[in-house]
XYZ file of C-alpha atoms in Angstrom:
638
model
C -3.420 15.766 -2.178
C 0.026 15.803 -3.693
C 0.883 16.567 -7.277
C 4.269 14.845 -7.096
C 2.998 12.542 -9.825
C 2.314 14.963 -12.641
C -0.563 14.641 -15.046
C 0.173 14.167 -18.714
C -1.426 13.730 -22.086
C -2.261 10.458 -23.790
C 1.380 9.468 -24.167
C 2.073 7.513 -20.924
C 4.076 9.250 -18.216
C 6.364 6.811 -16.412
C 5.927 6.925 -12.649
C 8.446 4.199 -11.926
C 10.528 1.979 -14.200
C 10.562 -1.677 -13.261
C 12.616 -4.508 -14.640
C 11.086 -6.304 -17.638
C 9.616 -9.614 -16.622
C 9.285 -12.586 -18.940
C 5.726 -13.446 -19.709
C 4.811 -16.919 -18.572
C 2.957 -19.509 -20.635
C -0.804 -18.997 -20.666
C -2.736 -21.945 -19.303
C -6.361 -22.876 -18.797
C -7.900 -22.987 -15.341
C -10.513 -25.389 -14.093
C -10.878 -23.886 -10.627
C -11.246 -20.403 -9.147
C -8.804 -18.061 -7.416
C -7.241 -20.823 -5.312
C -6.075 -22.737 -8.391
C -4.089 -20.454 -10.671
C -2.019 -23.331 -12.004
C -2.961 -24.790 -15.345
C -2.107 -28.197 -16.792
C 0.777 -30.360 -15.671
C 2.997 -28.954 -18.364
C 2.993 -25.503 -16.774
C 6.285 -23.742 -16.177
C 7.938 -24.518 -12.857
C 8.816 -20.840 -12.391
C 5.446 -19.977 -10.804
C 5.820 -18.970 -7.182
C 3.328 -20.349 -4.662
C 2.172 -18.155 -1.780
C 3.505 -19.098 1.663
C 0.019 -19.253 3.157
C -2.471 -20.168 0.425
C -2.571 -21.706 -3.045
C -2.260 -18.452 -5.004
C 0.520 -18.411 -7.601
C 2.532 -15.486 -8.896
C 4.970 -14.663 -11.659
C 7.333 -12.645 -9.459
C 8.527 -12.400 -5.874
C 7.379 -8.778 -5.747
C 3.738 -9.634 -6.448
C 3.870 -12.645 -4.107
C 5.182 -10.633 -1.154
C 2.737 -7.758 -1.794
C -0.026 -10.385 -1.655
C 1.398 -11.876 1.579
C 1.557 -8.450 3.173
C -1.914 -7.271 2.199
C -3.773 -10.566 2.696
C -1.815 -12.579 5.273
C -0.221 -9.850 7.460
C 3.279 -11.038 6.551
C 5.805 -8.339 5.592
C 8.745 -10.403 4.349
C 11.038 -7.506 3.453
C 10.146 -5.600 6.618
C 10.908 -8.667 8.730
C 14.258 -9.193 7.008
C 15.247 -5.597 7.625
C 14.036 -5.473 11.237
C 15.849 -8.669 12.224
C 18.801 -8.158 9.823
C 18.230 -11.597 8.290
C 20.884 -12.742 5.834
C 20.218 -15.060 2.905
C 20.430 -18.279 4.934
C 18.254 -17.009 7.769
C 15.654 -15.897 5.204
C 15.947 -19.290 3.462
C 15.193 -20.960 6.816
C 12.272 -18.600 7.446
C 10.539 -19.581 4.206
C 10.893 -23.306 4.929
C 9.792 -22.800 8.535
C 6.602 -21.003 7.474
C 5.766 -23.637 4.863
C 6.180 -26.368 7.510
C 3.913 -24.544 9.959
C 1.199 -23.836 7.384
C 1.220 -27.521 6.384
C 0.323 -28.315 10.004
C -2.300 -25.517 10.134
C -0.198 -23.749 12.745
C 0.308 -19.974 13.003
C 3.945 -19.280 12.165
C 4.298 -16.436 14.709
C 2.238 -17.438 17.754
C 2.106 -21.241 17.348
C -1.689 -21.622 17.567
C -2.937 -24.751 15.776
C -6.175 -24.224 13.832
C -8.781 -26.884 12.982
C -8.745 -26.050 9.272
C -6.719 -24.159 6.713
C -9.494 -21.563 6.379
C -9.418 -21.010 10.137
C -5.676 -20.467 9.872
C -6.196 -17.907 7.085
C -8.659 -16.036 9.285
C -6.333 -16.211 12.291
C -3.134 -14.866 10.693
C -2.118 -11.576 12.273
C 0.620 -8.959 12.462
C 3.749 -9.790 14.478
C 3.435 -8.407 17.999
C 7.061 -8.710 19.088
C 10.042 -9.460 16.853
C 12.072 -10.618 19.859
C 9.514 -13.371 20.533
C 9.843 -14.935 17.073
C 13.459 -14.468 16.054
C 14.637 -17.923 17.177
C 11.697 -19.939 15.846
C 13.378 -20.895 12.558
C 16.986 -20.860 13.791
C 17.558 -24.572 13.197
C 19.564 -26.322 10.511
C 16.615 -28.555 9.598
C 15.046 -25.534 7.889
C 17.978 -25.372 5.471
C 16.370 -28.352 3.755
C 13.592 -27.249 1.358
C 10.201 -28.154 2.803
C 8.717 -28.122 -0.718
C 10.790 -29.909 -3.305
C 12.071 -27.613 -6.085
C 10.506 -24.580 -4.404
C 11.412 -21.718 -6.836
C 10.834 -19.087 -4.138
C 13.920 -20.300 -2.263
C 16.149 -19.426 -5.187
C 14.595 -16.153 -6.284
C 13.559 -14.196 -3.187
C 16.996 -12.570 -2.931
C 17.414 -11.647 -6.606
C 15.496 -8.373 -6.317
C 17.748 -7.047 -3.597
C 20.924 -8.118 -5.382
C 19.854 -6.431 -8.584
C 19.327 -3.032 -6.999
C 22.687 -2.279 -5.445
C 22.908 1.016 -7.263
C 19.522 2.097 -5.900
C 20.356 1.645 -2.216
C 19.780 4.972 -0.530
C 22.142 6.808 1.748
C 19.903 6.060 4.703
C 20.391 2.324 4.071
C 24.150 2.802 3.955
C 23.987 4.663 7.256
C 21.900 1.917 8.754
C 24.289 -0.842 7.744
C 27.288 1.173 8.888
C 25.754 1.832 12.302
C 24.718 -1.790 12.729
C 28.252 -2.881 11.868
C 29.771 -0.347 14.248
C 27.386 -1.409 17.008
C 28.304 -5.068 16.585
C 32.030 -4.257 16.515
C 31.716 -2.063 19.561
C 29.893 -4.820 21.412
C 32.580 -7.341 20.438
C 35.415 -5.019 21.435
C 33.866 -4.434 24.844
C 33.031 -8.014 25.789
C 35.892 -8.154 28.290
C 34.699 -4.926 29.877
C 31.179 -6.309 30.007
C 32.368 -9.455 31.739
C 34.198 -7.328 34.276
C 31.009 -5.398 34.999
C 29.123 -8.643 35.416
C 31.655 -9.944 37.942
C 31.964 -6.676 39.853
C 28.214 -6.446 40.242
C 27.942 -10.005 41.499
C 25.550 -11.173 38.812
C 27.196 -14.584 38.768
C 28.064 -16.554 41.865
C 31.211 -18.158 40.474
C 34.257 -16.120 39.473
C 35.136 -16.004 35.781
C 38.189 -18.122 35.271
C 39.867 -19.399 32.196
C 37.912 -22.590 32.485
C 34.599 -20.858 32.887
C 35.039 -18.269 30.133
C 32.958 -20.325 27.726
C 30.026 -20.159 30.126
C 30.266 -16.381 30.310
C 30.588 -16.154 26.545
C 27.465 -18.252 26.245
C 25.456 -15.868 28.382
C 26.866 -12.887 26.497
C 26.402 -14.275 22.983
C 23.823 -12.892 20.576
C 22.032 -16.222 20.298
C 21.509 -16.595 24.057
C 19.424 -13.486 24.671
C 16.395 -15.635 25.430
C 18.216 -18.035 27.780
C 17.294 -15.942 30.832
C 13.834 -14.647 31.541
C 13.672 -10.872 32.002
C 10.629 -9.169 33.448
C 10.584 -5.387 33.909
C 14.359 -5.218 33.613
C 14.986 -8.078 36.094
C 16.414 -11.527 35.461
C 14.791 -14.782 36.593
C 16.261 -14.336 40.079
C 14.866 -10.835 40.497
C 18.157 -8.926 40.080
C 18.072 -5.599 38.253
C 20.367 -5.866 35.238
C 23.179 -3.308 35.193
C 23.914 -4.025 31.507
C 21.881 -4.770 28.460
C 22.219 -8.514 27.984
C 20.326 -8.377 24.696
C 22.640 -6.852 22.081
C 20.127 -7.722 19.351
C 17.709 -5.348 21.039
C 20.446 -2.717 20.894
C 20.914 -3.306 17.167
C 17.162 -3.321 16.598
C 16.968 0.047 18.338
C 19.525 1.407 15.859
C 17.490 -0.065 12.988
C 14.266 1.485 14.251
C 16.044 4.799 14.729
C 17.130 4.852 11.102
C 13.699 3.774 9.902
C 12.291 6.706 11.860
C 14.847 9.017 10.216
C 13.895 7.674 6.790
C 10.195 8.287 7.472
C 11.012 11.774 8.761
C 12.888 12.588 5.549
C 10.027 11.222 3.438
C 7.554 13.323 5.408
C 9.693 16.443 5.021
C 9.865 15.864 1.262
C 6.119 15.189 1.098
C 5.050 18.236 3.084
C 7.691 20.347 1.359
C 6.106 19.507 -1.999
C 3.031 21.422 -0.873
C 5.005 24.654 -0.625
C 4.311 25.245 -4.317
C 1.377 27.609 -4.824
C 0.807 26.035 -8.246
C -0.344 22.810 -6.569
C -2.799 24.706 -4.381
C -4.105 26.711 -7.310
C -4.757 23.450 -9.137
C -6.697 22.052 -6.185
C -8.617 25.280 -5.543
C -9.517 25.418 -9.251
C -10.915 21.894 -9.152
C -14.629 22.724 -9.295
C -15.786 19.183 -8.490
C -13.629 19.166 -5.360
C -14.642 22.627 -4.201
C -18.361 22.155 -4.876
C -18.530 18.867 -2.950
C -16.743 20.193 0.140
C -18.558 23.545 -0.025
C -21.941 21.845 -0.213
C -21.187 19.436 2.628
C -19.870 22.157 4.962
C -22.027 25.179 4.116
C -25.376 23.507 3.435
C -25.603 21.467 6.632
C -26.012 24.163 9.307
C -27.138 21.773 12.023
C -23.777 19.988 11.726
C -21.399 22.974 11.834
C -23.224 25.567 13.934
C -21.285 25.998 17.219
C -19.107 22.951 16.505
C -15.446 22.391 17.304
C -13.860 21.453 13.968
C -10.468 19.957 13.116
C -9.125 20.330 9.564
C -6.347 17.772 8.948
C -3.878 18.988 6.319
C -5.460 22.406 5.860
C -3.132 23.735 3.106
C -4.295 27.254 2.280
C -7.061 26.822 4.872
C -10.020 26.807 2.489
C -11.947 24.097 4.378
C -11.299 25.908 7.653
C -12.696 29.091 6.108
C -15.780 27.153 5.004
C -16.158 25.772 8.537
C -15.938 29.268 10.053
C -18.447 30.507 7.509
C -20.700 27.563 8.383
C -20.859 28.639 12.035
C -18.105 26.661 13.799
C -17.154 27.995 17.243
C -13.542 26.801 16.970
C -11.500 25.523 14.029
C -8.152 23.787 14.596
C -6.386 23.883 11.224
C -3.521 21.364 11.244
C -0.755 21.795 8.659
C 2.673 20.088 8.740
C 4.256 22.328 6.084
C 5.673 25.345 7.910
C 5.310 27.537 4.821
C 1.678 26.648 4.244
C 0.883 26.949 7.951
C 2.138 30.544 7.774
C 0.094 31.115 4.606
C -3.074 29.671 6.173
C -2.538 31.893 9.232
C -2.187 35.004 7.087
C -5.272 34.065 5.052
C -7.278 33.691 8.277
C -6.015 37.078 9.476
C -6.779 38.770 6.173
C -10.346 37.471 6.388
C -10.706 38.557 10.035
C -11.003 34.955 11.201
C -7.740 34.617 13.145
C -8.520 33.456 16.667
C -6.428 35.919 18.663
C -6.531 39.075 16.508
C -10.047 39.248 15.057
C -12.330 41.917 16.464
C -15.022 41.959 13.838
C -16.127 39.895 10.905
C -17.338 40.677 7.472
C -19.944 39.279 5.130
C -21.585 37.415 7.975
C -18.494 35.321 8.693
C -17.816 34.123 12.217
C -14.984 36.096 13.788
C -11.876 34.850 15.526
C -12.346 31.073 15.394
C -9.440 29.695 13.314
C -6.140 28.663 14.888
C -3.466 27.155 12.656
C -1.212 24.520 14.196
C 2.081 23.843 12.387
C 2.442 20.144 13.181
C 1.646 16.641 12.060
C -1.699 15.627 13.504
C -0.004 12.859 15.478
C 1.924 15.515 17.432
C -0.480 18.439 17.780
C -0.951 17.962 21.526
C 2.593 19.333 21.873
C 1.495 22.599 20.283
C -2.110 23.248 21.280
C -4.353 22.681 24.289
C -6.946 20.172 23.216
C -8.664 17.511 25.263
C -8.937 14.031 23.725
C -12.321 13.301 22.108
C -13.340 16.977 22.143
C -13.777 17.571 18.382
C -17.299 17.572 16.933
C -16.414 17.482 13.234
C -13.277 16.119 11.569
C -12.568 17.557 8.116
C -9.883 16.517 5.663
C -9.152 16.369 1.954
C -6.794 13.409 2.253
C -7.380 11.586 -1.037
C -4.467 10.811 -3.345
C -4.197 9.259 -6.777
C -5.971 5.893 -6.797
C -7.448 7.165 -3.503
C -4.688 5.748 -1.284
C -1.486 7.214 -2.745
C 0.251 9.405 -0.124
C -1.060 7.236 2.743
C -2.594 10.279 4.456
C -5.679 8.314 5.439
C -3.780 6.832 8.381
C -3.323 10.307 9.862
C -7.029 11.039 9.475
C -7.928 7.801 11.249
C -5.451 8.665 14.017
C -7.157 12.043 14.448
C -10.532 10.302 14.502
C -9.521 7.892 17.243
C -7.651 10.485 19.288
C -9.660 13.693 18.968
C -13.165 13.026 17.609
C -16.051 12.763 20.077
C -17.985 9.474 20.190
C -20.580 9.837 17.467
C -18.779 12.869 16.013
C -18.862 13.553 12.281
C -16.065 12.805 9.826
C -16.201 14.456 6.385
C -16.133 12.708 4.012
C -17.365 9.556 5.741
C -17.208 7.021 2.886
C -14.800 6.278 0.044
C -15.227 3.771 -2.783
C -12.754 2.520 -5.407
C -14.198 1.477 -8.794
C -12.691 -0.519 -11.652
C -13.532 -0.898 -15.350
C -11.812 -2.160 -18.498
C -10.651 0.260 -21.186
C -10.156 -0.184 -24.917
C -7.723 0.986 -27.536
C -8.883 4.591 -27.204
C -7.539 4.637 -23.657
C -4.012 4.089 -24.979
C -1.738 6.204 -27.181
C -2.141 3.787 -30.120
C -4.689 5.840 -32.104
C -2.391 8.895 -32.118
C 0.650 6.991 -33.408
C -1.270 5.121 -36.116
C -1.585 8.303 -38.144
C 0.916 11.126 -37.703
C 0.607 13.469 -40.696
C -0.598 10.466 -42.728
C 2.439 8.389 -41.679
C 2.150 5.119 -39.765
C 4.113 5.339 -36.507
C 2.197 2.588 -34.718
C 5.480 0.865 -33.786
C 6.032 3.696 -31.271
C 2.553 3.254 -29.852
C 3.094 -0.470 -29.401
C 6.357 0.196 -27.546
C 4.617 2.667 -25.246
C 1.826 0.194 -24.494
C 4.458 -2.415 -23.639
C 6.143 0.020 -21.217
C 2.790 0.954 -19.704
C 2.293 -2.687 -18.659
C 4.964 -2.155 -16.001
C 3.966 1.246 -14.635
C 0.785 2.907 -13.365
C -0.341 5.931 -15.362
C -2.290 8.888 -13.994
C -4.343 10.340 -16.835
C -7.876 11.151 -17.943
C -9.836 8.319 -19.564
C -12.904 9.190 -21.634
C -15.948 7.175 -20.615
C -16.455 6.291 -24.289
C -13.166 4.383 -24.162
C -14.452 2.025 -21.468
C -15.333 -1.369 -22.925
C -16.732 -2.996 -19.783
C -19.154 -1.983 -17.105
C -17.741 -0.564 -13.865
C -17.599 -2.543 -10.634
C -17.035 -1.625 -6.997
C -13.615 -2.830 -5.928
C -13.545 -1.631 -2.315
C -15.636 0.585 -0.028
C -14.317 2.200 3.143
C -16.434 3.463 6.023
C -14.211 6.131 7.520
C -16.293 6.333 10.680
C -15.631 2.715 11.654
C -12.727 1.297 9.619
C -9.480 0.177 11.235
C -6.096 1.549 10.086
C -4.900 -1.831 8.788
C -7.878 -2.003 6.408
C -6.046 0.474 4.189
C -4.235 -2.593 2.773
C -6.672 -4.909 1.039
C -7.297 -7.546 -1.618
C -10.577 -7.513 -3.529
C -12.138 -9.254 -6.521
C -14.372 -7.980 -9.307
C -15.876 -9.354 -12.515
C -15.801 -7.262 -15.682
C -18.337 -7.888 -18.423
C -18.569 -6.140 -21.817
C -20.648 -2.971 -21.995
C -23.922 -3.525 -23.749
C -23.648 -0.016 -25.203
C -20.060 -0.312 -26.445
C -20.973 -1.190 -30.024
C -18.549 1.383 -31.403
C -15.701 -0.647 -29.891
C -16.829 -4.008 -31.210
C -15.708 -5.893 -34.255
C -17.746 -8.679 -35.811
C -15.674 -11.767 -36.542
C -15.652 -12.821 -40.211
C -17.565 -16.027 -39.588
C -20.103 -14.085 -37.477
C -19.566 -16.421 -34.568
C -18.512 -13.717 -32.153
C -18.809 -10.053 -31.394
C -15.952 -8.684 -29.337
C -13.707 -5.754 -28.463
C -10.173 -5.545 -27.105
C -9.650 -4.716 -23.431
C -6.178 -3.214 -22.963
C -6.262 -2.946 -19.172
C -8.226 -1.534 -16.267
C -8.785 1.953 -14.945
C -9.322 2.785 -11.262
C -11.098 5.800 -9.808
C -12.829 6.740 -6.572
C -15.837 8.503 -5.105
C -16.002 9.999 -1.629
C -19.339 10.497 0.077
C -20.658 13.084 2.493
C -23.651 10.927 3.367
C -26.842 11.756 5.251
C -25.383 10.015 8.285
C -23.755 13.378 9.080
C -24.904 15.706 6.287
C -28.597 15.274 6.985
C -29.810 18.399 5.173
C -27.651 18.207 2.025
C -25.537 15.103 1.309
C -22.823 15.397 -1.341
C -20.573 13.202 -3.489
C -17.115 13.923 -4.859
C -16.567 11.675 -7.883
C -13.436 11.196 -9.996
C -15.278 8.932 -12.452
C -14.725 9.072 -16.234
C -18.489 9.665 -16.443
C -18.301 12.944 -14.480
C -16.397 16.213 -15.048
C -12.651 15.737 -14.738
C -10.803 16.433 -11.521
C -7.125 16.979 -10.766
C -6.997 13.348 -9.556
C -7.763 12.064 -13.096
C -7.861 8.229 -13.113
C -5.223 5.544 -12.557
C -4.526 3.282 -15.536
C -3.129 -0.265 -15.273
C -2.281 -1.795 -18.662
C -2.320 -5.541 -19.372
C 0.804 -7.149 -20.838
C -1.410 -8.210 -23.723
C -4.935 -7.078 -24.597
C -7.809 -9.455 -23.872
C -10.607 -9.950 -26.379
C -13.887 -9.697 -24.502
C -17.389 -9.990 -25.885
C -20.139 -12.340 -26.937
C -19.727 -15.482 -28.977
C -20.613 -19.113 -29.432
C -18.934 -21.780 -27.368
C -15.552 -22.543 -28.893
C -15.317 -25.999 -30.380
C -11.511 -26.227 -30.282
C -10.261 -26.803 -26.750
C -6.732 -25.665 -27.564
C -7.809 -22.173 -28.625
C -6.578 -19.538 -26.213
C -9.300 -17.710 -24.330
C -9.203 -13.942 -24.751
C -8.253 -14.027 -28.422
C -10.335 -12.849 -31.371
C -11.219 -16.473 -32.136
C -12.325 -17.204 -28.587
C -13.153 -13.965 -26.726
C -13.656 -14.062 -22.988
C -17.242 -13.626 -21.883
C -15.965 -12.011 -18.701
C -12.718 -11.218 -16.920
C -12.321 -11.997 -13.227
C -9.957 -9.636 -11.443
C -8.137 -9.839 -8.153
C -6.512 -6.583 -7.077
C -4.337 -5.973 -4.014
C -3.408 -2.469 -2.875
C -0.910 -2.126 -0.045
C 1.287 0.550 1.436
C 4.749 0.304 -0.051
C 7.993 -0.028 1.874
C 8.692 3.385 0.336
C 6.917 5.722 2.749
C 3.666 7.279 1.437
C 3.670 5.152 -1.739
C 1.472 2.190 -2.655
C 1.940 -1.112 -4.490
C -0.827 -2.529 -6.677
C -0.989 -6.203 -7.656
C -3.245 -7.136 -10.581
C -4.358 -10.648 -11.524
C -6.776 -11.478 -14.345
C -8.613 -14.637 -15.417
C -10.533 -14.794 -18.695
C -13.645 -16.998 -18.789
C -15.128 -18.149 -22.094
C -18.739 -18.982 -22.925
C -18.171 -22.620 -21.994
C -16.850 -21.765 -18.538
C -13.209 -22.568 -19.331
C -10.650 -20.253 -17.754
C -7.306 -18.808 -18.709
C -5.142 -17.009 -16.172
C -2.838 -14.195 -17.214
C 0.482 -13.509 -15.429
C 0.123 -11.387 -12.289
C 1.455 -7.825 -12.553
C 2.870 -5.503 -9.905
C 2.622 -1.711 -10.185
C 4.265 0.786 -7.819
C 2.699 4.224 -7.531
C 5.435 6.633 -6.412
């Protein structure tokens, strides 16, 4: 996995700066996740999801939620269809009107209940089929009165003019040039139409408006086209759908952007320092070595594919374990050359080996310099002919780098039915951390001087950025909970984006973190945020002789993945206490600590290729069952 995001000491390392957001008023909740709103006096700035009752403090967190839970990529849709402000304004009102009628916004299916609609929502199949659905002036009227989303969804884009990349400039320039070229050539197009006899009547001055109608952008759906033919069966000699032409340009530039991101990503692995760090990670090496070398019935005589081989260490293990053929796939040209030389130096290169040493299999490794999605261009390999699929694909917070999608592609394309995938499970855990997990203790005493003001500033900054660092298990103030488990043998690619809930309760053994309130009514500690980590499993489903686990937990020896830290905007007091007698007391304070904290976490692939967005929502629950929701937070791991 990549080391683009460097590790650091206790002082937070900023992965991405985000704009400061105003903290909203804290309110009590009487319901669960579907009722984030508090009393009637709550601020009108809360943004309501387009598809459910969830509420958010920012457009960013709302649209991440829509993408990961409801299959609706607002920003992606705007870019693909080049929607301006008014078209986007209409889209929001259109969707709200459809959801109110329990109707799917993209396919039109009416569902018997709102829950059925939630279950039905799906990805858009064809942009061309939906682009005219909301193109009506009635959707310029807000469907929900005083809907704050209508007046804030465009602010993020307007505030980032200086951050627009060159690829976006190229895209807009090409789209503009394409539109101008189409406009300049309308007369020529009409001439082609007439000369090819596509219309029975000649184009005269009086009939020009009819021709313009058929050639206009908005009329692309007026005629039915099937397999390149119009409704009368004629083969079109011109492209009557200029929007499709513009969309092709857009997709071309998106492809170029992804290509550049991939080149940067794979290029980052050209540093031998990164590979030394990974090869020196004993937890990593022991888990993979045990799974590959101590399960002879799995590897002996097997055809193995190693996705993202790097230096080729897993391929070497596979050869040592008795594989008959190892296809080592590496997209970095430099590392592919290195892996090839390593295989040659160890007499394991497929074409040159004549003998092996130390009992190693000879001549079984072939290195393919390619992305796994394109390896059939470079090597002869029949689909579904691989017995074992190997990969060390995990990134920070498990999903950073988005390499899992490539592994799943290789599984579906190359792995035999019932073939083994190593590792075959992955689980994300979450727990709350205390003051010791921040930089506050360091700054409270620097050479006997109080510099805690610096620590407080750093904690405030950390509430807007994810931090990759090591957290000591003694600094955890709650028990750990499973957030999400993936079964790599059966999961679908779109399951990489998910929303999950968890409940954090104070650790019974965290007495060193607790403070006893003066009136002895409560015993509590401060929870400053949550920490995420992952385990991957080489289970007995495939590793029948010797299963293995690779853990990045704070309770196990450290790994180069460390943990991912998400800091609350304000710490939450959590612990044990008597039921609070004053209803107005805020839950999560030292006077009224929360007995538990309910979390809802969404992790989704970012619009920035190979990055992820994390949305965090927290609700404190006191001993009497009252609830207080804290403003949702959005973190981008880049």
